[in-house]
Coordinates of C-alpha atoms in Angstrom, one line a residue:
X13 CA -17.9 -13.9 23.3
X14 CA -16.0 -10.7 22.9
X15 CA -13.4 -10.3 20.2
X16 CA -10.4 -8.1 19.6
X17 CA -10.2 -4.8 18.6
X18 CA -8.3 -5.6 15.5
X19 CA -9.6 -5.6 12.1
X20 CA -8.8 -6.1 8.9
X21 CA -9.5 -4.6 5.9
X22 CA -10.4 -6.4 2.7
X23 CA -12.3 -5.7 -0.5
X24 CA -14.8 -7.1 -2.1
X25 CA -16.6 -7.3 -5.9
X26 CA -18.9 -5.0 -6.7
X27 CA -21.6 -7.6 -6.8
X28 CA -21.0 -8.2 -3.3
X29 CA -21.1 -4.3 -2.1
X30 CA -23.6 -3.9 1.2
X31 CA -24.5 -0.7 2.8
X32 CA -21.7 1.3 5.2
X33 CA -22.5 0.9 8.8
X34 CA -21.7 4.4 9.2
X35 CA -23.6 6.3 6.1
X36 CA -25.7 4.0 3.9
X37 CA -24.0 4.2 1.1
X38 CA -23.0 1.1 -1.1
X39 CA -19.4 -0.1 0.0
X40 CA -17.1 -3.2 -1.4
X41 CA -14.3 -2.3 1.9
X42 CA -14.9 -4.8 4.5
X43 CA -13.4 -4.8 8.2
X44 CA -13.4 -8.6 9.7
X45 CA -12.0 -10.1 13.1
X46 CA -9.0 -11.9 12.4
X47 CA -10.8 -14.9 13.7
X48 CA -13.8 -14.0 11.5
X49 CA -16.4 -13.6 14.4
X50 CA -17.2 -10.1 13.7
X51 CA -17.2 -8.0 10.2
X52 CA -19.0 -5.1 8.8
X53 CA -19.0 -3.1 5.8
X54 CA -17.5 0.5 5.7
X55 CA -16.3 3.1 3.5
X56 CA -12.7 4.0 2.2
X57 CA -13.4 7.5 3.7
X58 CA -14.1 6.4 7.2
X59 CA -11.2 4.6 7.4
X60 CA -8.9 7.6 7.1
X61 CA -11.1 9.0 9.9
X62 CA -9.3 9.7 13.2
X63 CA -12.4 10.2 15.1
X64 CA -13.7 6.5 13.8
X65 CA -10.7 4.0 13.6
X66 CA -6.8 4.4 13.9
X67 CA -4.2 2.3 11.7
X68 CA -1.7 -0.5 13.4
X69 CA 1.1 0.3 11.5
X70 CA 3.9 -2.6 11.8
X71 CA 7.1 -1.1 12.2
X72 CA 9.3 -3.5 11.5
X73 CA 7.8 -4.0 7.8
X74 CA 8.0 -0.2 7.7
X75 CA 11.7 -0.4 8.5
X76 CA 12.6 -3.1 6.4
X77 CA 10.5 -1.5 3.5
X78 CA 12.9 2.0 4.0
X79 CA 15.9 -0.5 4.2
X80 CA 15.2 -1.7 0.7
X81 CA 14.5 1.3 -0.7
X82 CA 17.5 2.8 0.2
X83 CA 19.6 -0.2 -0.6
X84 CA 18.3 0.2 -4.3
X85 CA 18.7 3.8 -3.9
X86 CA 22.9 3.4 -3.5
X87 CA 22.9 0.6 -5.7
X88 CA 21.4 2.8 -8.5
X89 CA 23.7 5.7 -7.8
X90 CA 26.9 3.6 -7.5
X91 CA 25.5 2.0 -11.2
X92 CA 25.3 5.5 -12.6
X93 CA 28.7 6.7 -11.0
X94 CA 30.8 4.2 -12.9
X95 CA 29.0 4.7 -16.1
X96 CA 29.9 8.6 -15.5
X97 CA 33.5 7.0 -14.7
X98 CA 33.6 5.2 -17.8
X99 CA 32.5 7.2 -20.3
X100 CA 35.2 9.7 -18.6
X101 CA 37.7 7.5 -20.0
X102 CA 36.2 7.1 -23.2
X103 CA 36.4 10.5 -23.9
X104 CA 39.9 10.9 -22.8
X105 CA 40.8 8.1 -24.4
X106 CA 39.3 9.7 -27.6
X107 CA 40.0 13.0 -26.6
X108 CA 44.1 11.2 -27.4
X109 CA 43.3 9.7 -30.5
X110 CA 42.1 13.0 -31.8
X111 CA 45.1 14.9 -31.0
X112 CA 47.3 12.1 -32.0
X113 CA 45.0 12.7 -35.7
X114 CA 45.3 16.0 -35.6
X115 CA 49.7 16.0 -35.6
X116 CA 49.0 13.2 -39.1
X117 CA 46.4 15.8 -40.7
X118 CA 46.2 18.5 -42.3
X119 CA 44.5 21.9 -40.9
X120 CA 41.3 21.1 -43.2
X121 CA 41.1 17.5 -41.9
X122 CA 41.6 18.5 -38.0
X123 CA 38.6 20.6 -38.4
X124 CA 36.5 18.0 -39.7
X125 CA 37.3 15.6 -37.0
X126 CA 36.8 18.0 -34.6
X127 CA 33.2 18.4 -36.3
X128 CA 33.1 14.6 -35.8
X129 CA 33.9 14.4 -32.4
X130 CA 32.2 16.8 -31.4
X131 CA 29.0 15.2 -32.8
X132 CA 30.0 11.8 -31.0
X133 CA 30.4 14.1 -27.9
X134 CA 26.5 14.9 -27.7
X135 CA 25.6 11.7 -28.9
X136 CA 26.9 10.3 -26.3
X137 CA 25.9 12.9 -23.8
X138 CA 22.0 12.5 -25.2
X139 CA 22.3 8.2 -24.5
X140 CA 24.1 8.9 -21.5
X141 CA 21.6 10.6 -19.5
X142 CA 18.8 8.6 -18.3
X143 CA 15.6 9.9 -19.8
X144 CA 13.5 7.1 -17.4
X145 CA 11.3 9.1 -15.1
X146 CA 10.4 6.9 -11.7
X147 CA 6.7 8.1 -10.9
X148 CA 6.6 7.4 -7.0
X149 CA 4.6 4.3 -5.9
X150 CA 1.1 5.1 -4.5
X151 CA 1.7 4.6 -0.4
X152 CA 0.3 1.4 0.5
X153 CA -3.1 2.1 2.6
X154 CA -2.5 0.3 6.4
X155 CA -4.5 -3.2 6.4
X156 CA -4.8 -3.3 9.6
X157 CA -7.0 -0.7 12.1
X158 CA -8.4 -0.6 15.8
X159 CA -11.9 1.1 16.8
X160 CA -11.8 3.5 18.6
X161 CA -13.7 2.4 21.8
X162 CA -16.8 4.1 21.6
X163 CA -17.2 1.9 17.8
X164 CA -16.1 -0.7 19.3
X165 CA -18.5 -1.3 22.0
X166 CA -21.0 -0.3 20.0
X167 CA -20.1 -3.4 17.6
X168 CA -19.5 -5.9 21.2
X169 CA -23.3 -4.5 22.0
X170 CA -24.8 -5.0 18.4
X171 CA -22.9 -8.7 18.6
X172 CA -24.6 -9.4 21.9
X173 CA -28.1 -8.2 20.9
X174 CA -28.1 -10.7 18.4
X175 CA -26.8 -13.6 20.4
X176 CA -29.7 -13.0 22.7
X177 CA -32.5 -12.5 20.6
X178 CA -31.2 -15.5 18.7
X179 CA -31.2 -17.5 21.9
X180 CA -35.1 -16.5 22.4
X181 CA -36.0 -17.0 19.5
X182 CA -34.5 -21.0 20.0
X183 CA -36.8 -20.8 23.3
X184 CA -39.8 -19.6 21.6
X185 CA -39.3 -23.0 19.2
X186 CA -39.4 -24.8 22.5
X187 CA -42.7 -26.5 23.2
X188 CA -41.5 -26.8 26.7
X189 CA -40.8 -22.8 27.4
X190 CA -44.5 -21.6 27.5
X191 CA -46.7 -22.4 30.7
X192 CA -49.0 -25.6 30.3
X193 CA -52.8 -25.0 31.0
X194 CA -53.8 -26.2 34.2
X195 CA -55.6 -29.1 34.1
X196 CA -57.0 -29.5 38.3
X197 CA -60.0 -28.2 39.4
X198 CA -59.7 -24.2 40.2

């Protein structure tokens, strides 16, 4: 008869909103029984009570979530350390042609390709930087919570309440539960 401490939460649609069992007020967050026994609506807000419920947090998700992140992390950075490395060479590599140029040209051409390369310089500097801004993911709500006990009996008690008025309410159906009139002499 009694189930685990261990909800889940889910939502629902709006249509399907029901009252908090806490405060009343209309609520499409649902806690259920992994085996679907027990369930009750709540609000968002309770669920980030301490005093009311506390998350299960699994740790190895956790772990492997960090891992991931900071696998992309290093792969990011290593991407934008050779692009540093090769634009590097570009430049010397231009930064050669222009002095090469320059020995050719006269003084009134070396200072227009100096003009030039300039220009390409922060060209290249403004399409080299990455102008991308990451905005941080939201941090996933836990999905999974335990009462604390005082809820949780309380929901074990409400559960059993119902089993047994649902039980007398079978017996009442029962023509056989009330006493029969006597039918001897007194």
């Amino acid at each position: 008869m009694a189930f685990p401490n261990h909800y889940t939460h889910r939502k629902v649609a709006e249509t399907s909103a029901r009252t908090c069992e806490i405060c009343f007020k209309p609520s499409t967050s649902v806690l259920i029984t992994p085996d679907n026994k027990d369930f009750f609506y709540v609000c968002p807000g309770h669920l980030q009570d301490r005093q009311f419920c506390t998350p299960i947090i699994d740790q190895a998700a956790v772990e492997a979530k960090k891992k991931a992140a900071l696998e992309e992390e290093v792969a990011r950075v290593k991407k934008e350390y050779e692009e540093k490395q090769r634009k590097k060479k570009e430049k010397e590599a231009a930064e050669k042609k222009s002095d090469k140029e320059k020995d050719k040209h006269t003084d009134k051409d070396s200072k227009a390709n100096d003009e030039k390369t300039e220009a390409e310089k922060t060209e290249a500097e403004k399409s080299g930087k990455p102008t991308e801004s990451k905005s941080p993911e939201p941090e996933e709500e836990p999905r999974e919570f335990e009462l604390k006990r005082m809820f949780y009996q309380e929901r074990i008690n409400k559960k059993r309440n119902a089993e047994i008025a649902k039980r007398n309410r079978e017996r009442m159906r029962d023509p056989n539960f009330f006493p029969s009139v006597p039918k001897g002499p007194p």
